[in-house]
PDB file of C-alpha atoms in Angstrom:
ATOM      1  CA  UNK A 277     131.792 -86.003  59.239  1.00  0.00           C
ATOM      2  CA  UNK A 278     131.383 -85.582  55.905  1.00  0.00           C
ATOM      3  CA  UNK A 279     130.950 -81.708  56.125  1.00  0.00           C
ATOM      4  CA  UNK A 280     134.614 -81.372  58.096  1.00  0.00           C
ATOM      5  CA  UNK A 281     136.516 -83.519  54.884  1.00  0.00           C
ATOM      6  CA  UNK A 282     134.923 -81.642  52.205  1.00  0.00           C
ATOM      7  CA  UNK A 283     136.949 -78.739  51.952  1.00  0.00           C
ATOM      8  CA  UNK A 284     140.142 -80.909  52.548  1.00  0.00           C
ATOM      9  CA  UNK A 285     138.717 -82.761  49.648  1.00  0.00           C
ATOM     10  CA  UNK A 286     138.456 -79.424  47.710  1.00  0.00           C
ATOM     11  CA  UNK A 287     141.899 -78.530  48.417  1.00  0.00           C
ATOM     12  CA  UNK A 288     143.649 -81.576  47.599  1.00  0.00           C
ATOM     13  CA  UNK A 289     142.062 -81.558  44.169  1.00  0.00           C
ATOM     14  CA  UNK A 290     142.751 -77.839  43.314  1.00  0.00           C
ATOM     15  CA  UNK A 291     146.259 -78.895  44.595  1.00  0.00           C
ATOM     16  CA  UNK A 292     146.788 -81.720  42.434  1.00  0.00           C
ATOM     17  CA  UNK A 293     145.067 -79.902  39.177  1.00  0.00           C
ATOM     18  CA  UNK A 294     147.800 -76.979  39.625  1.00  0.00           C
ATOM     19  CA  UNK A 295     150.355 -79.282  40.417  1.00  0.00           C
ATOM     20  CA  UNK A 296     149.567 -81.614  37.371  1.00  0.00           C
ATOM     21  CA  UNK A 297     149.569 -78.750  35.449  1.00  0.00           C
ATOM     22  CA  UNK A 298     152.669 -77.323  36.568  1.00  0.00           C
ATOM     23  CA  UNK A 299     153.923 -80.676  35.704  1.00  0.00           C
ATOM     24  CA  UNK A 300     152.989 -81.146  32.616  1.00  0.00           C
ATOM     25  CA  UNK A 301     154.605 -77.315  31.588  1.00  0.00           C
ATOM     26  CA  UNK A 302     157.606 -78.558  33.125  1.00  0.00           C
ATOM     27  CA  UNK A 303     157.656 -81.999  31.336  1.00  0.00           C
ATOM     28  CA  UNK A 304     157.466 -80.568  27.870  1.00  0.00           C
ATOM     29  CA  UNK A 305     160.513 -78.570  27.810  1.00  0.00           C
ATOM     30  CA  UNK A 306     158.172 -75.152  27.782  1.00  0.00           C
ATOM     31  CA  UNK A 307     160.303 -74.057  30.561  1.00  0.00           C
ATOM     32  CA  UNK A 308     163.972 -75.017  29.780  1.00  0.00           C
ATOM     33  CA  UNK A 309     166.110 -73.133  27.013  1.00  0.00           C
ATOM     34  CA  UNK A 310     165.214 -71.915  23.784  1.00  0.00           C
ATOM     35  CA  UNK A 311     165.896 -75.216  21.827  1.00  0.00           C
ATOM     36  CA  UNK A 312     163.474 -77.227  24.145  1.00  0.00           C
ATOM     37  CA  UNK A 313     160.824 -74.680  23.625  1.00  0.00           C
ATOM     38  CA  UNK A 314     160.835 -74.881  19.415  1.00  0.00           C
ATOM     39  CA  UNK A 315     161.050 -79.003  19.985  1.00  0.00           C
ATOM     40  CA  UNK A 316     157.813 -78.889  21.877  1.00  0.00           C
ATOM     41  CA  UNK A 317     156.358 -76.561  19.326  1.00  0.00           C
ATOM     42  CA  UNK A 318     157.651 -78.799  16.366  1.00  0.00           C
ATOM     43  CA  UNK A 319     155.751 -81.847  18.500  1.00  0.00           C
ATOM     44  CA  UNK A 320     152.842 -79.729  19.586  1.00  0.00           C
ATOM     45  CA  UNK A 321     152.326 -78.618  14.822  1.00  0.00           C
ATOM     46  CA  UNK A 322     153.065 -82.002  13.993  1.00  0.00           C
ATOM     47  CA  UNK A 323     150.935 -83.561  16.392  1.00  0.00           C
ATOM     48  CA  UNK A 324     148.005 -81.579  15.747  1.00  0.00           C
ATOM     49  CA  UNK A 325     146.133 -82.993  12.480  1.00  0.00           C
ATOM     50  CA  UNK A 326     145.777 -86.545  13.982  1.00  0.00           C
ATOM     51  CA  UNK A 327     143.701 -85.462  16.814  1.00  0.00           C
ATOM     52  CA  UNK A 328     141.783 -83.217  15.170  1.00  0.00           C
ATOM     53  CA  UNK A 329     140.551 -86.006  12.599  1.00  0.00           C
ATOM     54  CA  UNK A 330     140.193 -88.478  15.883  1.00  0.00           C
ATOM     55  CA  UNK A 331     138.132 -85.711  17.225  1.00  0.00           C
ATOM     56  CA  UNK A 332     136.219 -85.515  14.169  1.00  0.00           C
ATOM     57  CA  UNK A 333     135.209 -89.190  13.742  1.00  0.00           C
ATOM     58  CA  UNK A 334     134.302 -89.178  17.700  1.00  0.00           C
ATOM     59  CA  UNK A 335     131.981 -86.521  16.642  1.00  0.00           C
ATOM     60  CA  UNK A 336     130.948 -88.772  13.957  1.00  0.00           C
ATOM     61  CA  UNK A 337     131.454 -85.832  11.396  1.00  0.00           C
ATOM     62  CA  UNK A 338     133.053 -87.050   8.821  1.00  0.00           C
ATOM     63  CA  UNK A 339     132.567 -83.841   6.614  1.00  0.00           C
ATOM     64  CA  UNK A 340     136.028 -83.410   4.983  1.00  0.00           C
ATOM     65  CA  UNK A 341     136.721 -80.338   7.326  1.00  0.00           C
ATOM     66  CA  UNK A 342     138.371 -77.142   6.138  1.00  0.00           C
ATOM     67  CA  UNK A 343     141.953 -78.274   6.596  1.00  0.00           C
ATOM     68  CA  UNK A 344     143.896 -75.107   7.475  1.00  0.00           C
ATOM     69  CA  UNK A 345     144.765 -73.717   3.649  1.00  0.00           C
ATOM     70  CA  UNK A 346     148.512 -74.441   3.552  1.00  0.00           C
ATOM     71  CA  UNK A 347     148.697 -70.239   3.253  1.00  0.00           C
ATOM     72  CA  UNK A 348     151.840 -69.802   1.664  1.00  0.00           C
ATOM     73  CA  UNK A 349     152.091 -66.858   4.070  1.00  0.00           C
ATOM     74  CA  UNK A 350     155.249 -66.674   6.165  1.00  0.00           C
ATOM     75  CA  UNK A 351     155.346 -63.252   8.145  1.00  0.00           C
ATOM     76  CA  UNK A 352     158.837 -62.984   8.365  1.00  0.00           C
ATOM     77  CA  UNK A 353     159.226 -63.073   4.669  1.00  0.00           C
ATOM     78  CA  UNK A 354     156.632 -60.697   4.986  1.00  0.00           C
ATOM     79  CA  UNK A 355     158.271 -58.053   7.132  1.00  0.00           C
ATOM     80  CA  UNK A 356     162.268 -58.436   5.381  1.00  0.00           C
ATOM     81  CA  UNK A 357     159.925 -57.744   2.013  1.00  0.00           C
ATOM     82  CA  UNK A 358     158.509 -54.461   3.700  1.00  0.00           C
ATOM     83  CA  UNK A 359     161.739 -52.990   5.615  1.00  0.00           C
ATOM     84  CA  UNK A 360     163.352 -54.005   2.114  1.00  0.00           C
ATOM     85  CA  UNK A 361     160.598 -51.655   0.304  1.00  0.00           C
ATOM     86  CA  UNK A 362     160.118 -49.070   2.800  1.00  0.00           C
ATOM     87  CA  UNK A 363     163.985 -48.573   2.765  1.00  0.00           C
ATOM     88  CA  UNK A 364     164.233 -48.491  -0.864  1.00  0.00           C
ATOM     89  CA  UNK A 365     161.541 -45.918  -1.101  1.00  0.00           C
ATOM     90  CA  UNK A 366     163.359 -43.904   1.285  1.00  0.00           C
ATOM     91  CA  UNK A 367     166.586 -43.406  -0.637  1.00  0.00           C
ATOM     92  CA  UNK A 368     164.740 -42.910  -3.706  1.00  0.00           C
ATOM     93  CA  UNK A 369     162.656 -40.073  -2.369  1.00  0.00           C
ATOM     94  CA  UNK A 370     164.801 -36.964  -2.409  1.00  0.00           C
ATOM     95  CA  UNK A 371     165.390 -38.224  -6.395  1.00  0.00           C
ATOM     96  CA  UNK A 372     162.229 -38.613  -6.788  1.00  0.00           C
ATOM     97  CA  UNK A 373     160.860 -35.032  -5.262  1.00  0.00           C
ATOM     98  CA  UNK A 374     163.086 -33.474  -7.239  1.00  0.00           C
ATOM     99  CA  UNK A 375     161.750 -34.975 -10.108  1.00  0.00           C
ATOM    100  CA  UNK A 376     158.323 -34.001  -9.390  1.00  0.00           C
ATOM    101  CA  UNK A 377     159.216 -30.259  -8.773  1.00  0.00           C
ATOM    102  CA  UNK A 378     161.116 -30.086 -11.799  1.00  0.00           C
ATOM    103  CA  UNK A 379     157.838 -31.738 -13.679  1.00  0.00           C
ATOM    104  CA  UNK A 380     155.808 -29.828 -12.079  1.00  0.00           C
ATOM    105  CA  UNK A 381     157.521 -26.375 -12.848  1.00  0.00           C
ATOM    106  CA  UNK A 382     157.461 -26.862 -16.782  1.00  0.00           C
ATOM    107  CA  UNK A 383     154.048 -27.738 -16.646  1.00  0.00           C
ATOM    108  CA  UNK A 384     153.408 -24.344 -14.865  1.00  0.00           C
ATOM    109  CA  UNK A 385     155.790 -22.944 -17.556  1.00  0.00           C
ATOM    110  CA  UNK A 386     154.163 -24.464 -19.946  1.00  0.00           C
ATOM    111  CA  UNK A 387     150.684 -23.329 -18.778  1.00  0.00           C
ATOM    112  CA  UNK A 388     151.917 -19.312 -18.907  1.00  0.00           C
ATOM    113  CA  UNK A 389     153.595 -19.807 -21.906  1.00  0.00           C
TER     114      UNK A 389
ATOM    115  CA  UNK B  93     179.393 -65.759  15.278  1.00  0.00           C
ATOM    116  CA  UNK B  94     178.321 -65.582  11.670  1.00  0.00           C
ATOM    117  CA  UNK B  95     175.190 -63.227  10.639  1.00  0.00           C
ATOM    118  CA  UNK B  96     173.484 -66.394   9.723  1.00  0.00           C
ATOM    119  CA  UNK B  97     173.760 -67.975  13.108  1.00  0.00           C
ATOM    120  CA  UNK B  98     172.868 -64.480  15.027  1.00  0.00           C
ATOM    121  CA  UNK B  99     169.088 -64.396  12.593  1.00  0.00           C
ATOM    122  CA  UNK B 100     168.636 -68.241  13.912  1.00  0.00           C
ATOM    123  CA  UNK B 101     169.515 -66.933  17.529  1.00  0.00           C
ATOM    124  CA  UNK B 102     167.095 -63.962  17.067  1.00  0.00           C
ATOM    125  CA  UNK B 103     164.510 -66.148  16.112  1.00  0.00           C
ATOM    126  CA  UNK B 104     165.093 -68.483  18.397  1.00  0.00           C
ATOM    127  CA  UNK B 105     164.590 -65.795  21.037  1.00  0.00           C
ATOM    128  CA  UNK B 106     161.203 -64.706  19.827  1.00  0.00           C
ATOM    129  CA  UNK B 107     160.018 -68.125  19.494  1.00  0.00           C
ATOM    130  CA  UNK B 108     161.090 -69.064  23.310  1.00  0.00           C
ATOM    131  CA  UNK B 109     159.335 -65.511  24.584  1.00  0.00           C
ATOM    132  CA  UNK B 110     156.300 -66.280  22.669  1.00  0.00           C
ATOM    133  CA  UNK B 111     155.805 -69.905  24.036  1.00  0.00           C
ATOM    134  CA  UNK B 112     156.984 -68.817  27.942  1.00  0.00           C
ATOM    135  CA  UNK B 113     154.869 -66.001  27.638  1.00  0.00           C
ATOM    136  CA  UNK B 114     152.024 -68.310  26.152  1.00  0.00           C
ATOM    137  CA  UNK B 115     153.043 -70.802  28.973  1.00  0.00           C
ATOM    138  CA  UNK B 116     153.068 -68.281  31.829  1.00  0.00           C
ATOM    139  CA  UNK B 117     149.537 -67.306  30.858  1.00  0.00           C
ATOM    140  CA  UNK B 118     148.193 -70.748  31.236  1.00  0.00           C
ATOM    141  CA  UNK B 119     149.575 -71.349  34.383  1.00  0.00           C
ATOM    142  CA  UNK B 120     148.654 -67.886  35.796  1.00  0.00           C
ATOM    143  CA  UNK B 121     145.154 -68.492  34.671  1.00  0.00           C
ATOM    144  CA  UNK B 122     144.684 -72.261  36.190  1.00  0.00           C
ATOM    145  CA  UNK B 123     146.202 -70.855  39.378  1.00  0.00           C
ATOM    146  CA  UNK B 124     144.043 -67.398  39.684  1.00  0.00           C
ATOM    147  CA  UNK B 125     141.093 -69.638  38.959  1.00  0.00           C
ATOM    148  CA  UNK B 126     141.933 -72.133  41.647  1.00  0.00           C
ATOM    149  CA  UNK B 127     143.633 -70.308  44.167  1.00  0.00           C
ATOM    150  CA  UNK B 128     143.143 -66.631  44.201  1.00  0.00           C
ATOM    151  CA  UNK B 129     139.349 -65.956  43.890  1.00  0.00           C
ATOM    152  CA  UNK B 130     139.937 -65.031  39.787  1.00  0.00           C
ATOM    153  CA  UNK B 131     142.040 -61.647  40.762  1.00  0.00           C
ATOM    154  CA  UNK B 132     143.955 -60.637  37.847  1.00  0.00           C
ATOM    155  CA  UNK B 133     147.852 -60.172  39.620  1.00  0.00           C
ATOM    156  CA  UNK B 134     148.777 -64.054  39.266  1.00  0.00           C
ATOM    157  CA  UNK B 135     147.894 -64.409  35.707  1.00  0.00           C
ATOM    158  CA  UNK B 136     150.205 -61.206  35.206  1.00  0.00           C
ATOM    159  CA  UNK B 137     152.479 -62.304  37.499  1.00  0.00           C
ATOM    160  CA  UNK B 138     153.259 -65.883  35.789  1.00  0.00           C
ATOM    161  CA  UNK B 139     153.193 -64.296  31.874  1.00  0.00           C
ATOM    162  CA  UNK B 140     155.577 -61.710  33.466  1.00  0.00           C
ATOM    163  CA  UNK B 141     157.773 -64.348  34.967  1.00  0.00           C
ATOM    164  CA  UNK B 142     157.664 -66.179  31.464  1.00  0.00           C
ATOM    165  CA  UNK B 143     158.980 -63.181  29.539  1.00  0.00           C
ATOM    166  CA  UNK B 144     161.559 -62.802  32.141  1.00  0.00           C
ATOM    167  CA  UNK B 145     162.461 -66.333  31.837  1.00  0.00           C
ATOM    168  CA  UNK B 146     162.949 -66.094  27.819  1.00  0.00           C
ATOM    169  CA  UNK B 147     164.779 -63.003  28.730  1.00  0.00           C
ATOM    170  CA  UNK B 148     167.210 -64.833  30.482  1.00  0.00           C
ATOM    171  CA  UNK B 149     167.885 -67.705  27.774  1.00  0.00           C
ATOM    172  CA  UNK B 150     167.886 -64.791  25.293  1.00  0.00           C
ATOM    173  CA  UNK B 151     170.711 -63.535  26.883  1.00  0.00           C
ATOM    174  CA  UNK B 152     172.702 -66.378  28.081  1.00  0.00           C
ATOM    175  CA  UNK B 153     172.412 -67.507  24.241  1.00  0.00           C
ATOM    176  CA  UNK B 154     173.861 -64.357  22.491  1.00  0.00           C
ATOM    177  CA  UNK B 155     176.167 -63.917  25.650  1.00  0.00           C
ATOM    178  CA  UNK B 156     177.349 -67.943  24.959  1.00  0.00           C
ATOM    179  CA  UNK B 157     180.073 -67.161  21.895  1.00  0.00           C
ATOM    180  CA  UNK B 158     182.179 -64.687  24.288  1.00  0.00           C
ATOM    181  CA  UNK B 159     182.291 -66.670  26.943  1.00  0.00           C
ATOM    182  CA  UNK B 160     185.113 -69.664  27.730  1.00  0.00           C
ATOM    183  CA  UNK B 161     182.492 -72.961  28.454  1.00  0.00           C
ATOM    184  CA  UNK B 162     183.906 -75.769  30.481  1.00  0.00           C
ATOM    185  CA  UNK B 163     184.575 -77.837  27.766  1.00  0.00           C
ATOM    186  CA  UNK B 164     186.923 -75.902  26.224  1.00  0.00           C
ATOM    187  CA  UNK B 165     189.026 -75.313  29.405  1.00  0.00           C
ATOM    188  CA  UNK B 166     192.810 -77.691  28.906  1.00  0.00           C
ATOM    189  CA  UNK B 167     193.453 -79.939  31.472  1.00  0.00           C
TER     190      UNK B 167
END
């Protein structure tokens, strides 16, 4: 009897792991608009460094972990900073070139002087 | 809509497609796992529904200053 249940058994609990997760993406807000999304994110950061110490003293490791370096990195700063630069470089360049050749001629003046 | 408030949108849009798309591929893996022997079409499937779904709010959200909402309708 216990043979015919078992893969009712197995069912029901794939069902109700998919459907708990399903659940849970839906109870977050990671599936509404765009403002419900960044809250769950905001929730998700902040919520973060207490569970990783609670998983540390579980562990009984009470090491003083590498807390993530606060990098003072932000990538979008990052990227304005480069289109910023990579622009500027661009309308400098035919200045520049011209420049160059015109350095680069008197030196070869120079040289068969 | 003021250039200030079109940068938050953007960002706002990049930050929803990231976490649907994030999203998506959880699911997709938890149900190819479960249901459908490890093949790799539901975990695509679900990431690609996620995108689309960010897509969506993307554009409803920049579409949202031309259009007339119902609270702004007299009477």
């Amino acid at each position: 009897m216990a043979a015919r249940i078992l893969p009712v058994v197995k069912l029901a609990t794939k069902v109700t792991i998919a459907g708990g997760a399903l659940y849970i993406a839906y109870d977050s807000g990671l599936l509404g608009s765009s403002e419900q999304g960044s809250e769950a994110l905001n929730r998700a950061k902040a919520a973060i460094p207490p569970a990783v110490e609670e998983w540390m003293k579980y562990f009984g490791l009470e090491t003083p972990l590498p807390t993530m370096p606060k990098v003072e990195f932000s990538p979008v700063q990052a990227w304005n900073s480069g289109v910023r630069r990579s622009i500027s470089s661009l309308s400098e360049a035919p200045t520049k070139a011209t420049q160059y050749t015109n350095q680069g001629l008197q030196y070869l003046k120079d040289l068969t002087k | 809509m003021s250039e200030k408030e079109l940068g938050k949108k953007w960002d706002r849009c990049l930050a929803d497609g990231a976490i649907k798309f994030g999203t998506g591929l959880g699911l997709g893996i938890v149900f190819s796992v479960l249901f459908f022997k490890r093949h790799t079409w539901p975990i695509s499937l679900c990431s690609g529904a996620g995108l689309g779904m960010a897509f969506s709010n993307c554009q409803n959200d920049l579409r949202s200053s031309y259009l007339l909402h119902r609270s702004q309708k007299e009477q």
